Short mmCIF file of C-alpha atoms and ligand atoms in Angstrom, two decimals:
data_model
loop_
_atom_site.label_atom_id
_atom_site.label_comp_id
_atom_site.label_asym_id
_atom_site.label_seq_id
_atom_site.Cartn_x
_atom_site.Cartn_y
_atom_site.Cartn_z
CA HIS C 1 -12.52 -36.03 25.06
CA ALA C 2 -9.40 -38.17 25.04
CA LYS C 3 -11.53 -41.19 25.92
CA ASP C 4 -14.07 -40.30 23.28
CA SER C 5 -11.52 -40.26 20.55
CA GLY C 6 -9.68 -43.32 21.88
CA ARG C 7 -6.41 -41.72 20.89
CA GLY C 8 -5.37 -39.92 24.08
CA HIS C 9 -1.95 -39.10 22.82
CA TYR C 10 -3.34 -36.73 20.24
CA GLN C 11 -6.04 -35.25 22.42
CA PHE C 12 -4.75 -31.71 22.18
CA PHE C 13 -4.72 -31.77 18.42
CA THR C 14 -8.20 -31.27 17.17
CA PRO C 15 -8.49 -31.77 13.42
CA ASP C 16 -8.79 -28.02 13.12
CA MET C 17 -5.55 -27.37 15.02
CA SER C 18 -3.49 -29.93 13.17
CA GLN C 19 -4.85 -28.59 9.92
CA ARG C 20 -3.71 -25.14 10.93
CA ALA C 21 -0.23 -26.37 11.91
CA PHE C 22 0.01 -28.15 8.59
CA ASP C 23 -1.17 -25.04 6.78
CA ALA C 24 1.47 -22.89 8.45
CA LEU C 25 4.24 -25.31 7.51
CA HIS C 26 2.86 -25.66 4.03
CA MET C 27 2.40 -21.92 3.73
CA GLU C 28 5.99 -21.20 4.71
CA SER C 29 7.48 -23.55 2.13
CA GLN C 30 5.07 -22.34 -0.53
CA LEU C 31 5.93 -18.72 0.22
CA ARG C 32 9.63 -19.54 -0.15
CA GLU C 33 8.84 -21.08 -3.53
CA ALA C 34 6.76 -18.04 -4.42
CA ILE C 35 9.67 -15.71 -3.67
CA ALA C 36 12.14 -17.83 -5.63
CA GLY C 37 9.67 -18.19 -8.52
CA GLU C 38 8.37 -14.61 -8.37
CA GLN C 39 4.75 -15.72 -8.08
CA PHE C 40 3.61 -12.21 -7.28
CA VAL C 41 1.79 -9.54 -9.19
CA LEU C 42 1.20 -5.87 -8.50
CA HIS C 43 -2.17 -4.22 -8.82
CA TYR C 44 -2.30 -0.44 -9.04
CA GLN C 45 -4.83 1.97 -7.60
CA PRO C 46 -4.97 5.53 -8.98
CA GLN C 47 -4.76 8.56 -6.70
CA LEU C 48 -6.45 11.76 -7.88
CA SER C 49 -6.24 15.41 -6.89
CA LEU C 50 -9.39 16.54 -5.07
CA ALA C 51 -8.98 20.05 -6.47
CA ASP C 52 -9.03 19.21 -10.18
CA GLY C 53 -9.32 15.44 -10.61
CA ARG C 54 -5.94 15.01 -12.26
CA LEU C 55 -3.95 11.83 -11.71
CA VAL C 56 -1.33 12.40 -9.00
CA GLY C 57 -0.06 8.91 -8.24
CA LEU C 58 -0.49 5.14 -8.34
CA GLU C 59 -0.32 2.86 -5.30
CA ALA C 60 1.20 -0.55 -5.94
CA LEU C 61 -0.48 -3.38 -3.97
CA VAL C 62 0.98 -6.88 -4.00
CA ARG C 63 -0.95 -10.10 -4.67
CA TRP C 64 0.28 -13.69 -4.59
CA GLN C 65 -0.51 -15.67 -7.72
CA HIS C 66 -0.76 -19.07 -6.08
CA PRO C 67 -0.48 -21.89 -8.62
CA GLN C 68 -3.46 -23.77 -7.11
CA ARG C 69 -5.36 -21.27 -5.01
CA GLY C 70 -5.36 -18.33 -7.41
CA LEU C 71 -4.90 -14.71 -6.45
CA ILE C 72 -4.28 -14.16 -2.71
CA GLY C 73 -4.52 -10.69 -1.14
CA PRO C 74 -1.73 -9.22 1.01
CA ASP C 75 -3.64 -9.45 4.29
CA ALA C 76 -3.54 -13.25 3.90
CA PHE C 77 0.23 -13.55 3.52
CA VAL C 78 2.11 -10.32 4.33
CA PRO C 79 1.74 -10.62 8.14
CA PHE C 80 2.73 -14.30 7.89
CA ALA C 81 5.75 -13.41 5.75
CA GLU C 82 6.74 -10.76 8.29
CA ALA C 83 6.56 -13.29 11.15
CA ARG C 84 8.66 -15.86 9.27
CA GLY C 85 11.36 -13.45 8.13
CA LEU C 86 10.26 -13.69 4.51
CA ILE C 87 8.98 -10.17 3.92
CA ALA C 88 12.30 -8.73 2.74
CA GLY C 89 12.32 -11.02 -0.30
CA ILE C 90 8.78 -10.04 -1.22
CA GLY C 91 9.42 -6.36 -0.56
CA ARG C 92 12.47 -6.36 -2.76
CA TRP C 93 10.52 -7.85 -5.64
CA VAL C 94 7.72 -5.30 -5.12
CA LEU C 95 10.13 -2.35 -5.21
CA CYS C 96 11.95 -3.64 -8.30
CA GLU C 97 8.76 -4.44 -10.18
CA ALA C 98 7.00 -1.16 -9.31
CA CYS C 99 10.02 0.89 -10.45
CA ARG C 100 10.51 -1.17 -13.60
CA GLN C 101 6.83 -0.96 -14.53
CA LEU C 102 6.57 2.78 -13.91
CA LYS C 103 9.64 3.42 -16.05
CA ALA C 104 8.10 1.33 -18.84
CA TRP C 105 4.85 3.32 -18.59
CA PHE C 106 6.76 6.58 -18.80
CA GLY C 107 8.40 5.24 -21.94
CA ALA C 108 4.91 4.55 -23.33
CA GLY C 109 3.89 8.15 -22.70
CA TRP C 110 1.86 7.70 -19.54
CA PRO C 111 1.55 10.62 -17.09
CA MET C 112 4.72 11.18 -15.05
CA VAL C 113 3.32 10.47 -11.60
CA PRO C 114 5.01 8.63 -8.71
CA VAL C 115 4.31 5.06 -7.66
CA ALA C 116 3.65 4.47 -3.96
CA VAL C 117 5.04 1.26 -2.45
CA ASN C 118 4.06 -0.12 0.96
CA LEU C 119 6.92 -1.06 3.26
CA SER C 120 6.40 -3.06 6.42
CA ALA C 121 8.15 -1.93 9.60
CA ILE C 122 10.45 -4.94 9.36
CA GLU C 123 11.57 -3.97 5.88
CA PHE C 124 12.09 -0.41 7.04
CA ARG C 125 14.47 -1.59 9.76
CA GLN C 126 16.73 -3.51 7.37
CA PRO C 127 20.13 -1.80 7.65
CA SER C 128 20.61 -2.05 3.88
CA LEU C 129 17.28 -0.41 3.01
CA VAL C 130 18.57 2.95 1.76
CA GLN C 131 21.33 1.29 -0.25
CA ASP C 132 18.86 -1.25 -1.67
CA ILE C 133 16.42 1.46 -2.77
CA THR C 134 19.24 3.52 -4.28
CA GLU C 135 20.35 0.50 -6.32
CA ILE C 136 16.82 -0.49 -7.33
CA LEU C 137 16.09 3.04 -8.62
CA ALA C 138 19.38 3.12 -10.53
CA ALA C 139 18.76 -0.32 -12.05
CA ALA C 140 15.29 0.78 -13.18
CA GLY C 141 16.58 4.12 -14.44
CA LEU C 142 13.90 5.86 -12.38
CA ALA C 143 14.43 9.24 -10.72
CA PRO C 144 13.90 9.01 -6.92
CA GLN C 145 11.10 11.60 -7.00
CA TYR C 146 8.88 9.02 -8.73
CA LEU C 147 9.02 6.61 -5.81
CA GLU C 148 6.97 7.17 -2.69
CA ILE C 149 7.36 4.95 0.35
CA GLU C 150 4.29 4.26 2.51
CA LEU C 151 5.07 3.50 6.14
CA THR C 152 2.81 2.83 9.08
CA GLU C 153 2.95 4.80 12.30
CA SER C 154 4.70 1.91 14.02
CA VAL C 155 8.00 2.82 12.33
CA LEU C 156 7.82 6.29 13.86
CA MET C 157 7.78 4.96 17.41
CA ASP C 158 11.51 4.69 17.75
CA PRO C 159 13.17 6.53 20.60
CA GLY C 160 16.50 5.03 19.49
CA GLY C 161 16.69 7.38 16.54
CA PHE C 162 17.13 4.74 13.84
CA ALA C 163 13.90 5.77 12.12
CA LEU C 164 14.92 9.42 11.97
CA GLY C 165 18.25 8.45 10.40
CA THR C 166 16.66 6.23 7.76
CA LEU C 167 13.88 8.69 6.96
CA SER C 168 16.41 11.51 6.60
CA LYS C 169 18.52 9.43 4.22
CA LEU C 170 15.48 8.48 2.13
CA LYS C 171 14.42 12.13 2.07
CA ALA C 172 17.94 13.18 1.00
CA LEU C 173 17.81 10.57 -1.75
CA GLY C 174 14.65 12.25 -2.99
CA VAL C 175 11.95 9.63 -2.49
CA GLY C 176 8.56 10.69 -1.11
CA LEU C 177 7.51 9.60 2.38
CA ALA C 178 3.89 8.96 3.35
CA ILE C 179 2.35 7.71 6.58
CA ASP C 180 -0.25 5.05 5.76
CA ASP C 181 -3.41 4.37 7.79
CA PHE C 182 -2.82 7.62 9.70
CA GLY C 183 -4.75 7.91 12.94
CA THR C 184 -4.94 4.21 13.74
CA GLY C 185 -1.52 3.82 15.35
CA TYR C 186 -0.15 5.04 18.63
CA SER C 187 2.57 7.35 17.43
CA SER C 188 3.08 10.66 19.14
CA LEU C 189 2.14 13.70 17.10
CA ALA C 190 5.54 15.13 18.07
CA TYR C 191 7.11 12.73 15.58
CA LEU C 192 5.37 14.49 12.72
CA LYS C 193 7.37 17.66 13.18
CA ARG C 194 10.61 15.79 13.81
CA TYR C 195 10.47 13.50 10.78
CA PRO C 196 10.78 14.55 7.13
CA ILE C 197 7.35 13.21 6.13
CA ASP C 198 5.55 14.52 3.01
CA LYS C 199 2.06 13.06 3.30
CA LEU C 200 -0.50 11.67 5.71
CA LYS C 201 -2.90 9.06 4.37
CA ILE C 202 -6.12 9.37 6.37
CA ASP C 203 -7.19 5.85 7.31
CA ARG C 204 -10.24 4.39 5.61
CA SER C 205 -11.92 3.80 8.99
CA PHE C 206 -12.36 7.57 9.40
CA VAL C 207 -13.44 8.12 5.81
CA CYS C 208 -16.05 5.38 5.51
CA ASP C 209 -18.73 6.96 7.75
CA ILE C 210 -18.37 10.58 6.66
CA PRO C 211 -20.30 12.79 6.13
CA GLY C 212 -22.92 11.08 8.34
CA ASP C 213 -20.80 10.42 11.44
CA GLY C 214 -20.01 13.70 13.19
CA ASP C 215 -17.10 12.25 15.16
CA ASP C 216 -15.41 11.00 12.00
CA VAL C 217 -16.00 14.35 10.31
CA ALA C 218 -14.33 16.03 13.30
CA ILE C 219 -11.34 13.67 13.20
CA THR C 220 -10.90 14.02 9.44
CA THR C 221 -11.16 17.81 9.68
CA ALA C 222 -8.57 17.88 12.46
CA ILE C 223 -6.13 15.66 10.53
CA VAL C 224 -6.37 17.82 7.39
CA GLN C 225 -5.91 21.06 9.36
CA MET C 226 -3.01 19.73 11.41
CA ALA C 227 -1.31 18.28 8.33
CA HIS C 228 -1.58 21.56 6.48
CA SER C 229 -0.22 23.51 9.45
CA LEU C 230 2.78 21.17 9.37
CA LYS C 231 3.04 21.58 5.57
CA LEU C 232 2.09 17.97 4.92
CA LEU C 233 -0.20 16.79 2.14
CA THR C 234 -3.27 14.71 2.96
CA VAL C 235 -4.62 11.72 1.06
CA ALA C 236 -7.98 10.19 1.92
CA GLU C 237 -8.07 6.39 1.67
CA GLY C 238 -11.07 4.26 0.81
CA VAL C 239 -13.31 6.91 -0.76
CA GLU C 240 -16.37 5.10 -2.08
CA THR C 241 -19.10 7.73 -2.47
CA PRO C 242 -19.48 11.17 -4.10
CA GLU C 243 -20.68 12.47 -0.71
CA GLN C 244 -17.40 11.46 0.93
CA ARG C 245 -15.46 13.10 -1.86
CA ALA C 246 -17.49 16.32 -1.63
CA LEU C 247 -16.85 16.62 2.10
CA LEU C 248 -13.12 15.93 1.70
CA GLN C 249 -13.01 18.54 -1.05
CA SER C 250 -14.68 21.11 1.21
CA LEU C 251 -12.15 20.33 3.95
CA GLY C 252 -9.27 21.04 1.57
CA CYS C 253 -7.96 17.47 1.61
CA ASP C 254 -5.44 17.24 -1.22
CA GLU C 255 -5.82 13.81 -2.78
CA TYR C 256 -8.00 10.72 -2.63
CA GLN C 257 -8.13 7.12 -3.67
CA GLY C 258 -10.77 4.46 -3.40
CA TYR C 259 -13.39 2.42 -5.18
CA LEU C 260 -15.16 5.64 -6.27
CA ILE C 261 -12.25 6.11 -8.68
CA ALA C 262 -11.25 2.49 -9.26
CA ARG C 263 -10.32 -0.71 -7.46
CA PRO C 264 -6.67 -1.72 -7.57
CA MET C 265 -6.19 -2.99 -11.14
CA ASP C 266 -3.82 -5.31 -12.94
CA THR C 267 -1.73 -3.69 -15.65
CA ALA C 268 -4.19 -4.55 -18.44
CA ALA C 269 -7.15 -3.05 -16.56
CA LEU C 270 -5.11 0.01 -15.61
CA GLN C 271 -4.12 0.50 -19.22
CA ALA C 272 -7.79 0.42 -20.26
CA TRP C 273 -8.64 2.84 -17.45
CA MET C 274 -5.89 5.22 -18.54
CA ALA C 275 -6.95 5.06 -22.18
CA GLN C 276 -10.54 5.84 -21.27
CA ARG C 277 -9.41 8.80 -19.16
CA SER C 278 -7.28 10.39 -21.84
CA ASP C 279 -10.14 9.88 -24.31
CA ASN C 280 -12.38 11.73 -21.90
CA ALA C 281 -9.82 14.45 -21.25
CA VAL C 282 -9.09 15.13 -24.90
CA GLN C 283 -12.54 15.57 -26.40
CA PRO C 284 -12.05 15.24 -30.14
CA SER C 285 -14.81 17.73 -31.01
CA SER C 286 -13.27 19.46 -34.02
CA ASN C 287 -11.47 16.60 -35.73
CA SER C 288 -13.82 13.73 -35.00
CA PRO C 289 -15.11 12.14 -38.17
CA SER C 290 -18.65 13.25 -39.03
CA PRO C 291 -21.06 10.42 -39.74
P1 C2E F 301 -3.08 -0.15 2.47
O1 C2E F 301 -1.73 0.22 2.01
O2 C2E F 301 -3.72 0.75 3.46
O3 C2E F 301 -3.93 -0.28 1.14
C1 C2E F 301 -5.30 0.02 1.03
C2 C2E F 301 -6.15 -1.23 1.00
O4 C2E F 301 -7.52 -0.82 0.92
C3 C2E F 301 -5.92 -2.11 -0.22
O5 C2E F 301 -6.18 -3.45 0.15
C4 C2E F 301 -6.98 -1.62 -1.19
O6 C2E F 301 -7.38 -2.59 -2.13
C5 C2E F 301 -8.11 -1.32 -0.25
N1 C2E F 301 -8.99 -0.28 -0.77
C6 C2E F 301 -8.70 0.71 -1.63
N2 C2E F 301 -9.78 1.49 -1.87
C7 C2E F 301 -10.77 1.00 -1.12
C8 C2E F 301 -12.15 1.37 -0.93
O7 C2E F 301 -12.66 2.34 -1.49
N3 C2E F 301 -12.87 0.61 -0.07
C9 C2E F 301 -12.35 -0.47 0.57
N4 C2E F 301 -13.15 -1.18 1.37
N5 C2E F 301 -11.06 -0.86 0.42
C10 C2E F 301 -10.29 -0.13 -0.42
P2 C2E F 301 -5.16 -4.63 -0.21
O8 C2E F 301 -4.65 -4.47 -1.61
O9 C2E F 301 -5.83 -5.92 0.16
O10 C2E F 301 -3.94 -4.35 0.75
C11 C2E F 301 -4.07 -4.48 2.14
C12 C2E F 301 -2.84 -4.03 2.87
O11 C2E F 301 -1.75 -4.90 2.58
C13 C2E F 301 -2.35 -2.65 2.46
O12 C2E F 301 -3.10 -1.64 3.10
C14 C2E F 301 -0.91 -2.70 2.90
O13 C2E F 301 -0.82 -2.39 4.27
C15 C2E F 301 -0.56 -4.17 2.69
N6 C2E F 301 0.23 -4.30 1.46
C16 C2E F 301 -0.20 -4.28 0.18
N7 C2E F 301 0.83 -4.42 -0.68
C17 C2E F 301 1.94 -4.51 0.08
C18 C2E F 301 3.36 -4.66 -0.22
O14 C2E F 301 3.80 -4.69 -1.37
N8 C2E F 301 4.22 -4.75 0.86
C19 C2E F 301 3.76 -4.67 2.15
N9 C2E F 301 4.67 -4.76 3.15
N10 C2E F 301 2.46 -4.52 2.46
C20 C2E F 301 1.57 -4.44 1.44
MG1 MG F 302 -0.78 1.84 1.45
MG1 MG F 303 -3.83 2.46 4.13
MG1 MG F 304 -3.27 -0.96 5.69
#
């Protein structure tokens, strides 16, 4: 193909490849600008109790508000940021913003439920993490019990003992600890009894084909039973249908989130969602104006 192009020197760089190299370079500098300029926004997805439908939490999910390309989801930049050593700057902003926002909502009379923040394994291994979180909570004026950290199983695979130390310190501080995407990683179940974890979030891949897929029903059942034996709460991720919810309810799963309740929402949409809920909860039957 070198002859075909007549530019042998560049034969290994197809237009596609050079475009990708350019994109990566471009992406890195743009992400640095985004961190400096705080071009991020958090969307929030409600978590409800399966027993009684009450609001039990909000998960904060980051998006990049790119000046030209619009809103970019985390899967398109978080792994890249991790690889380039840029995730700590994003993660710090996420923690600060989630705590600040929750405190403001409490001030406005919203339900006192925790906010869940996703932490990548790289962020978790920062030696200053516990100190950083302590300071961020203090700066926001938020009690530690209102912050929940979501970690993936990869942080648990740590024979060196660093994870146990950090998890114990976070637990002592009072923040909640949840394992995200549970069942998809390779962590040993022995870690679950060793680590001070509060919650397992059952991965969406197991939830999406229940109740039809018998294998997924078996896995979900086993996770809920094991979690309860270990005194852990269970949260089902990615619940989209009433049938999924009904099965999870019958299994005794504690909480759920997913499109059946709501997509992750910006603060304006969440506010509207909250307002509609409290309207529904407080039926003004006696004092509503008669026509
Ligand atoms: P995750 O923490 O497991 O979050 C759940 C993802 O599933 C979210 O995607 C959410 O929008 C989506 N989801 C929720 N309900 C449903 C449903 O019913 N059906 C389907 N199909 N999807 C549903 P999102 O917001 O694109 O986030 C993707 C991942 O990016 C997250 O997975 C999390 O691992 C990561 N992430 C998000 N925010 C942050 C952050 O602030 N820091 C870090 N380090 N990672 C983050
Ligand atoms: Mg999560
Ligand atoms: Mg998840
Ligand atoms: Mg995930």
